[in-house]
Coordinates of C-alpha atoms in Angstrom, one line a residue:
M36 CA 34.1 -23.4 -41.6
S37 CA 33.1 -20.3 -39.7
T38 CA 29.7 -20.4 -38.0
A39 CA 29.5 -16.6 -37.6
G40 CA 26.2 -15.2 -39.0
K41 CA 24.7 -18.7 -39.3
V42 CA 22.2 -20.7 -37.2
I43 CA 23.9 -23.3 -35.1
K44 CA 22.3 -26.6 -34.3
C45 CA 23.5 -28.0 -31.0
K46 CA 22.5 -30.0 -28.0
A47 CA 20.7 -28.5 -25.0
A48 CA 18.8 -29.8 -22.0
V49 CA 15.2 -28.6 -22.5
A50 CA 12.7 -28.3 -19.7
W51 CA 9.5 -28.8 -21.6
E52 CA 7.3 -28.5 -18.6
P53 CA 7.6 -28.1 -14.8
N54 CA 8.3 -30.9 -12.4
K55 CA 9.4 -33.2 -15.2
P56 CA 12.9 -34.4 -16.3
V57 CA 14.7 -32.3 -18.8
V58 CA 15.2 -33.7 -22.3
I59 CA 18.4 -33.6 -24.3
E60 CA 17.3 -32.1 -27.6
E61 CA 18.8 -30.6 -30.8
I62 CA 18.0 -26.9 -30.7
E63 CA 18.7 -24.1 -33.2
V64 CA 20.6 -21.1 -31.9
A65 CA 20.2 -17.9 -34.0
P66 CA 23.1 -15.6 -34.7
P67 CA 23.6 -12.7 -32.2
Q68 CA 21.7 -9.5 -33.0
A69 CA 22.8 -6.0 -32.2
N70 CA 24.7 -5.8 -28.8
E71 CA 24.6 -9.6 -28.4
V72 CA 27.3 -12.2 -28.0
R73 CA 27.1 -15.9 -29.0
I74 CA 29.0 -18.1 -26.6
K75 CA 30.1 -21.7 -26.8
I76 CA 29.4 -23.0 -23.2
V77 CA 32.3 -25.2 -22.0
A78 CA 31.0 -26.0 -18.5
T79 CA 28.2 -25.2 -16.2
G80 CA 27.2 -25.8 -12.6
V81 CA 23.8 -26.9 -11.4
C82 CA 22.4 -24.3 -9.0
H83 CA 19.4 -24.6 -6.6
T84 CA 17.7 -21.7 -8.5
D85 CA 17.5 -23.9 -11.5
L86 CA 15.6 -26.5 -9.4
Y87 CA 13.5 -23.7 -7.8
H88 CA 12.1 -22.8 -11.3
L89 CA 11.6 -26.5 -12.3
F90 CA 10.1 -27.9 -9.0
E91 CA 8.9 -25.0 -6.8
G92 CA 8.1 -21.9 -8.8
M93 CA 6.8 -23.9 -11.8
H94 CA 5.3 -20.8 -13.5
K95 CA 3.1 -22.1 -16.4
D96 CA 4.5 -19.4 -18.7
G97 CA 8.1 -20.2 -17.9
F98 CA 8.3 -23.3 -20.1
P99 CA 9.7 -24.6 -22.4
A100 CA 13.1 -23.3 -21.3
V101 CA 16.7 -24.2 -21.2
L102 CA 17.9 -23.9 -17.6
G103 CA 21.4 -23.1 -16.3
H104 CA 22.9 -19.8 -15.3
E105 CA 26.2 -20.8 -13.7
G106 CA 28.4 -21.3 -16.8
A107 CA 31.6 -20.4 -18.6
G108 CA 32.6 -20.5 -22.2
I109 CA 34.2 -19.0 -25.2
V110 CA 32.9 -16.2 -27.5
E111 CA 32.0 -17.7 -30.9
S112 CA 30.7 -14.6 -32.6
V113 CA 29.4 -11.1 -31.8
G114 CA 26.6 -9.0 -33.1
P115 CA 26.7 -5.4 -34.5
G116 CA 27.7 -2.8 -32.0
V117 CA 29.7 -5.2 -29.8
T118 CA 33.2 -3.8 -29.1
E119 CA 34.0 -5.3 -25.7
F120 CA 34.3 -8.9 -26.9
Q121 CA 35.7 -10.8 -29.8
P122 CA 35.7 -14.4 -30.9
G123 CA 38.0 -16.5 -28.7
D124 CA 37.5 -14.5 -25.5
K125 CA 36.9 -16.5 -22.3
V126 CA 33.7 -15.3 -20.6
I127 CA 31.2 -16.0 -17.9
P128 CA 27.5 -15.3 -18.6
L129 CA 25.7 -13.2 -16.0
F130 CA 22.1 -13.3 -14.9
L131 CA 22.5 -9.8 -13.5
S132 CA 23.5 -7.1 -16.1
Q133 CA 26.0 -4.3 -15.6
C134 CA 25.5 -1.8 -18.4
K135 CA 27.9 0.7 -16.6
E136 CA 25.8 3.6 -17.9
C137 CA 22.5 3.7 -16.0
H138 CA 22.1 5.6 -12.7
L139 CA 22.1 2.3 -10.8
C140 CA 25.4 1.1 -12.3
K141 CA 27.0 4.5 -11.5
N142 CA 25.8 4.3 -7.9
P143 CA 28.3 2.5 -5.6
R144 CA 25.6 1.6 -3.2
T145 CA 24.0 -1.0 -5.4
N146 CA 24.8 -3.7 -7.9
Q147 CA 21.4 -3.4 -9.6
C148 CA 21.2 -2.3 -13.2
E149 CA 18.2 -0.8 -15.1
V150 CA 19.0 -3.1 -18.1
A151 CA 18.5 -6.1 -15.8
W152 CA 14.9 -5.2 -15.2
T153 CA 14.2 -4.9 -19.0
R154 CA 16.2 -7.9 -20.1
I155 CA 14.7 -10.4 -17.7
N156 CA 11.0 -11.1 -17.1
Q157 CA 11.2 -11.7 -13.3
A158 CA 7.8 -13.4 -13.1
I159 CA 8.9 -16.3 -15.3
M160 CA 12.6 -16.1 -14.6
A161 CA 13.5 -15.9 -18.3
G162 CA 14.9 -13.5 -20.8
V163 CA 12.5 -11.2 -22.7
E164 CA 14.3 -12.2 -25.8
S165 CA 15.3 -15.7 -26.9
R166 CA 17.5 -16.9 -29.7
F167 CA 16.5 -20.6 -29.2
T168 CA 14.0 -22.7 -31.1
C169 CA 13.4 -26.5 -30.9
K170 CA 11.0 -28.5 -33.0
G171 CA 9.6 -25.3 -34.4
K172 CA 8.8 -23.8 -30.9
R173 CA 10.4 -20.8 -29.2
V174 CA 12.3 -21.9 -26.1
L175 CA 12.9 -19.5 -23.3
Q176 CA 16.4 -18.6 -22.0
F177 CA 16.4 -19.1 -18.2
M178 CA 17.6 -15.9 -16.5
G179 CA 18.6 -14.7 -19.9
T180 CA 21.5 -17.1 -19.9
S181 CA 20.7 -20.8 -20.5
T182 CA 24.0 -22.5 -19.9
F183 CA 22.6 -26.1 -20.2
S184 CA 23.2 -25.6 -23.9
E185 CA 26.3 -26.0 -26.1
Y186 CA 25.7 -22.5 -27.4
T187 CA 23.8 -19.5 -26.1
V188 CA 23.2 -15.8 -27.0
I189 CA 23.4 -13.1 -24.4
N190 CA 23.3 -9.3 -24.3
Q191 CA 26.8 -7.9 -23.9
T192 CA 25.7 -6.1 -20.7
A193 CA 25.4 -9.6 -19.1
V194 CA 28.8 -11.1 -20.0
A195 CA 32.0 -10.8 -18.1
K196 CA 35.4 -11.2 -19.9
I197 CA 37.8 -13.2 -17.7
D198 CA 41.5 -14.0 -17.6
P199 CA 42.4 -16.4 -20.5
A200 CA 44.3 -18.5 -18.0
A201 CA 41.2 -19.4 -16.1
P202 CA 40.0 -23.0 -16.2
L203 CA 36.4 -22.8 -17.4
D204 CA 35.4 -26.0 -15.7
K205 CA 36.2 -24.4 -12.3
V206 CA 35.4 -20.7 -12.6
C207 CA 31.9 -21.4 -14.1
L208 CA 30.9 -21.6 -10.4
L209 CA 31.6 -17.9 -10.1
G210 CA 28.6 -17.2 -12.3
C211 CA 26.3 -17.5 -9.3
G212 CA 26.8 -19.6 -6.1
I213 CA 30.2 -18.7 -4.9
C214 CA 29.9 -14.9 -5.6
T215 CA 26.4 -14.9 -4.1
G216 CA 27.5 -16.4 -0.7
Y217 CA 30.9 -14.8 -0.4
G218 CA 29.7 -11.4 -1.4
A219 CA 26.8 -11.5 1.0
A220 CA 29.3 -11.7 3.8
V221 CA 31.9 -9.4 2.5
N222 CA 29.9 -6.8 0.6
T223 CA 26.4 -6.8 2.1
A224 CA 26.8 -7.8 5.7
K225 CA 30.3 -6.2 5.8
V226 CA 31.5 -8.7 8.4
E227 CA 34.1 -7.2 10.7
P228 CA 37.3 -8.8 12.1
G229 CA 36.8 -10.5 15.4
S230 CA 33.0 -10.8 15.0
T231 CA 30.7 -13.8 15.5
C232 CA 28.7 -15.1 12.5
A233 CA 26.0 -17.7 11.9
V234 CA 25.4 -19.1 8.4
F235 CA 22.1 -20.9 7.9
G236 CA 22.2 -23.6 5.2
L237 CA 25.4 -25.3 4.0
G238 CA 24.8 -25.7 0.3
A239 CA 27.4 -24.1 -2.0
V240 CA 26.0 -20.6 -1.3
G241 CA 26.2 -21.2 2.5
L242 CA 29.7 -22.6 2.3
A243 CA 30.7 -19.6 0.2
A244 CA 29.2 -17.3 2.9
V245 CA 31.3 -19.2 5.5
M246 CA 34.4 -18.6 3.3
G247 CA 33.5 -14.9 3.1
C248 CA 33.1 -14.6 6.9
K249 CA 36.5 -16.1 7.3
A250 CA 38.1 -13.9 4.7
A251 CA 36.6 -10.9 6.5
G252 CA 38.2 -11.9 9.8
A253 CA 35.3 -13.4 11.8
K254 CA 36.6 -15.2 14.8
R255 CA 33.6 -17.5 15.3
I256 CA 31.5 -18.9 12.4
I257 CA 28.6 -21.1 13.4
A258 CA 27.3 -23.3 10.6
V259 CA 23.6 -24.2 10.9
D260 CA 22.1 -27.1 9.0
V261 CA 19.8 -30.1 9.6
N262 CA 22.3 -32.4 7.8
P263 CA 25.3 -33.2 10.1
D264 CA 27.2 -34.7 7.1
K265 CA 27.8 -31.1 5.9
F266 CA 29.9 -30.0 8.9
E267 CA 33.1 -31.5 7.5
N268 CA 32.7 -29.4 4.3
A269 CA 31.9 -26.3 6.4
K270 CA 35.2 -26.8 8.4
V271 CA 37.1 -26.7 5.1
F272 CA 35.8 -23.2 4.4
G273 CA 36.3 -21.8 7.9
A274 CA 33.4 -22.8 10.2
T275 CA 34.3 -23.2 13.9
D276 CA 31.0 -24.5 15.3
F277 CA 28.1 -26.6 13.9
V278 CA 24.5 -26.6 15.1
N279 CA 21.8 -29.0 14.0
P280 CA 18.4 -27.6 14.9
K281 CA 17.1 -31.2 15.1
D282 CA 19.4 -31.8 18.1
H283 CA 17.5 -29.2 20.2
D284 CA 14.1 -28.9 21.7
K285 CA 14.2 -25.1 21.6
P286 CA 13.9 -22.8 18.6
I287 CA 17.3 -22.4 16.9
H288 CA 17.5 -18.6 17.6
E289 CA 17.2 -19.3 21.3
V290 CA 20.0 -21.9 21.0
L291 CA 22.3 -19.5 19.2
T292 CA 21.5 -16.6 21.5
K293 CA 22.5 -18.7 24.5
M294 CA 25.7 -19.9 22.7
T295 CA 26.8 -16.4 22.0
S296 CA 25.5 -14.6 25.1
G297 CA 23.0 -12.5 23.3
G298 CA 23.1 -13.3 19.6
V299 CA 25.5 -13.2 16.7
D300 CA 26.9 -10.1 15.2
Y301 CA 26.0 -11.3 11.6
S302 CA 23.6 -13.9 10.4
L303 CA 23.2 -15.0 6.8
E304 CA 20.2 -17.1 5.5
C305 CA 21.3 -19.2 2.6
V306 CA 18.3 -21.6 2.2
G307 CA 15.4 -19.7 0.6
N308 CA 13.0 -20.5 3.4
V309 CA 10.9 -17.8 5.0
Q310 CA 10.9 -19.5 8.4
V311 CA 14.7 -19.8 8.3
M312 CA 14.9 -16.1 7.3
R313 CA 13.0 -15.2 10.5
S314 CA 15.2 -17.5 12.6
A315 CA 18.3 -15.9 11.2
L316 CA 17.0 -12.4 12.0
E317 CA 16.1 -13.4 15.6
S318 CA 19.5 -15.0 16.0
S319 CA 21.3 -11.7 15.5
A320 CA 22.1 -9.5 18.5
Q321 CA 19.6 -7.0 19.6
G322 CA 21.1 -3.5 19.3
W323 CA 23.5 -4.1 16.5
G324 CA 23.0 -7.5 14.8
V325 CA 22.9 -7.6 11.0
S326 CA 21.0 -10.3 9.2
V327 CA 21.2 -10.9 5.5
I328 CA 18.7 -12.8 3.3
V329 CA 20.6 -14.6 0.6
G330 CA 18.4 -17.6 -0.3
W331 CA 15.9 -17.1 -3.2
T332 CA 12.2 -17.6 -3.0
D333 CA 9.1 -15.7 -4.2
L334 CA 6.4 -18.0 -2.9
H335 CA 5.7 -16.9 0.6
D336 CA 5.6 -13.8 2.8
I337 CA 7.7 -13.4 6.0
V338 CA 6.0 -12.6 9.2
I339 CA 8.0 -10.8 11.9
R340 CA 7.3 -8.6 14.9
P341 CA 8.3 -5.0 14.6
V342 CA 10.3 -5.2 17.9
H343 CA 12.7 -7.5 16.0
L344 CA 13.9 -4.4 14.2
I345 CA 13.0 -1.6 16.6
S346 CA 15.4 -3.1 19.0
G347 CA 18.3 -2.2 16.7
R348 CA 18.8 -5.0 14.3
T349 CA 19.4 -4.4 10.6
W350 CA 17.8 -6.6 8.0
K351 CA 19.3 -6.7 4.5
G352 CA 18.8 -8.6 1.2
S353 CA 21.6 -9.5 -1.1
M354 CA 21.5 -10.4 -4.8
F355 CA 24.6 -11.9 -6.4
G356 CA 26.5 -11.0 -3.2
G357 CA 26.3 -7.3 -3.9
F358 CA 28.9 -7.6 -6.7
K359 CA 28.5 -5.3 -9.7
S360 CA 28.5 -8.3 -12.0
K361 CA 31.1 -7.7 -14.7
D362 CA 33.6 -6.1 -12.4
G363 CA 33.0 -8.5 -9.5
V364 CA 33.2 -11.7 -11.5
S365 CA 36.4 -10.7 -13.3
K366 CA 38.0 -9.8 -10.0
M367 CA 36.9 -13.0 -8.3
V368 CA 38.4 -15.0 -11.2
K369 CA 41.7 -13.2 -10.6
D370 CA 41.5 -13.9 -6.9
Y371 CA 41.0 -17.6 -7.7
L372 CA 44.0 -17.6 -10.0
D373 CA 46.1 -15.8 -7.3
K374 CA 45.0 -18.6 -4.8
K375 CA 43.1 -16.1 -2.6
L376 CA 39.8 -17.9 -3.2
K377 CA 38.7 -21.5 -3.0
V378 CA 36.7 -22.8 -6.0
D379 CA 37.8 -26.4 -6.7
E380 CA 36.7 -27.4 -3.2
F381 CA 33.1 -26.7 -4.2
I382 CA 33.1 -29.3 -7.0
S383 CA 31.9 -32.6 -5.7
H384 CA 30.8 -34.2 -9.0
N385 CA 32.1 -33.9 -12.6
M386 CA 29.4 -34.9 -15.2
T387 CA 28.3 -34.3 -18.8
L388 CA 25.4 -32.5 -20.3
D389 CA 23.8 -35.9 -21.1
Q390 CA 23.7 -36.5 -17.3
A391 CA 21.7 -33.3 -16.6
N392 CA 18.9 -35.2 -14.9
D393 CA 21.4 -37.1 -12.7
A394 CA 23.0 -33.8 -11.7
I395 CA 19.6 -32.3 -10.9
E396 CA 18.7 -35.3 -8.8
L397 CA 22.0 -35.0 -6.8
M398 CA 21.2 -31.3 -6.1
K399 CA 17.5 -32.1 -5.3
N400 CA 18.5 -34.8 -2.8
C401 CA 21.4 -32.7 -1.2
K402 CA 23.9 -35.3 -2.4
C403 CA 26.4 -32.8 -3.8
I404 CA 27.9 -29.4 -3.2
R405 CA 28.2 -28.6 -6.9
A406 CA 28.0 -30.8 -9.9
V407 CA 29.8 -29.3 -12.8
M408 CA 28.7 -30.5 -16.3
S409 CA 31.0 -30.6 -19.2
V410 CA 29.0 -29.1 -22.1
S411 CA 31.4 -28.6 -25.0
P412 CA 35.1 -29.3 -25.5
P413 CA 37.2 -26.1 -24.8

């Protein structure tokens, strides 16, 4: 029997309050309204940004919420005015909209979108609208997506249609981490062939940045992390050197400057730590070095000296790897299917939605690259 136009009752992992385990609950998912799409989520990755909201940001108004923003699924039904999608389409939800009509979407210099700023309440990292209720309470949709649920409802500007041949339990990772790191190197830093790069932090985003540096033709890619166990993973994606700051009695930027006779051409910070952001900037070469902030945090200010920039360095920020979301994700899926992009290698654990807390603990304790949870049968 068709579920179109009806409320769907399904399982979801609900974060009722900050710094507490999520709870597998039965929630109600309303039908899509105008310009919305209801999606059956097949698989989702667990990203550090989910943990940031739960354990670090902990905004009191950001709960209860269903976390998850790195998923893939199948369109179940569409609301009035939706022409781009139809039931049965394979899709990836997007935390960053691409309406294709605003002045930002039409500007090739940015991947921002005016709709993104109206769709998401940045302070609480949740959608302004929510189609979720649980036990009579409104439940927020994290980043407007909420992929830790068997069904979700999303504005059509924040959904990418993908090749029907794509395996959803793999390409779900293109909804955030891989595109974020890879694009930061290729689109934002614009790494050049023959260059030297340093990537700070070797989680999934950092490993994707390493992969992007290699794809762009960098000859030397220095992977920086305090966990030496991560170097073998980094080599798989193209790293040529590994530096553990704990092995040195000098600041890491001094170590890298000496290693490279003056600093790297490109540095990418993939941790979300303001001290590391400064170290990455100082590790880039005076005169021409480019440093990109990729890791997310909104808790602290960065302190630098003006001379760090006056000397000729360029400091950039990158959201979602600079990809215009709908276009970028669809192309990255095609590149994966054409074997031009590694994705499977990021998946260290396969789990189920019922194991959401176990997956969160793996990420929290740096015991995985990416855990992918099976949410619904395809």
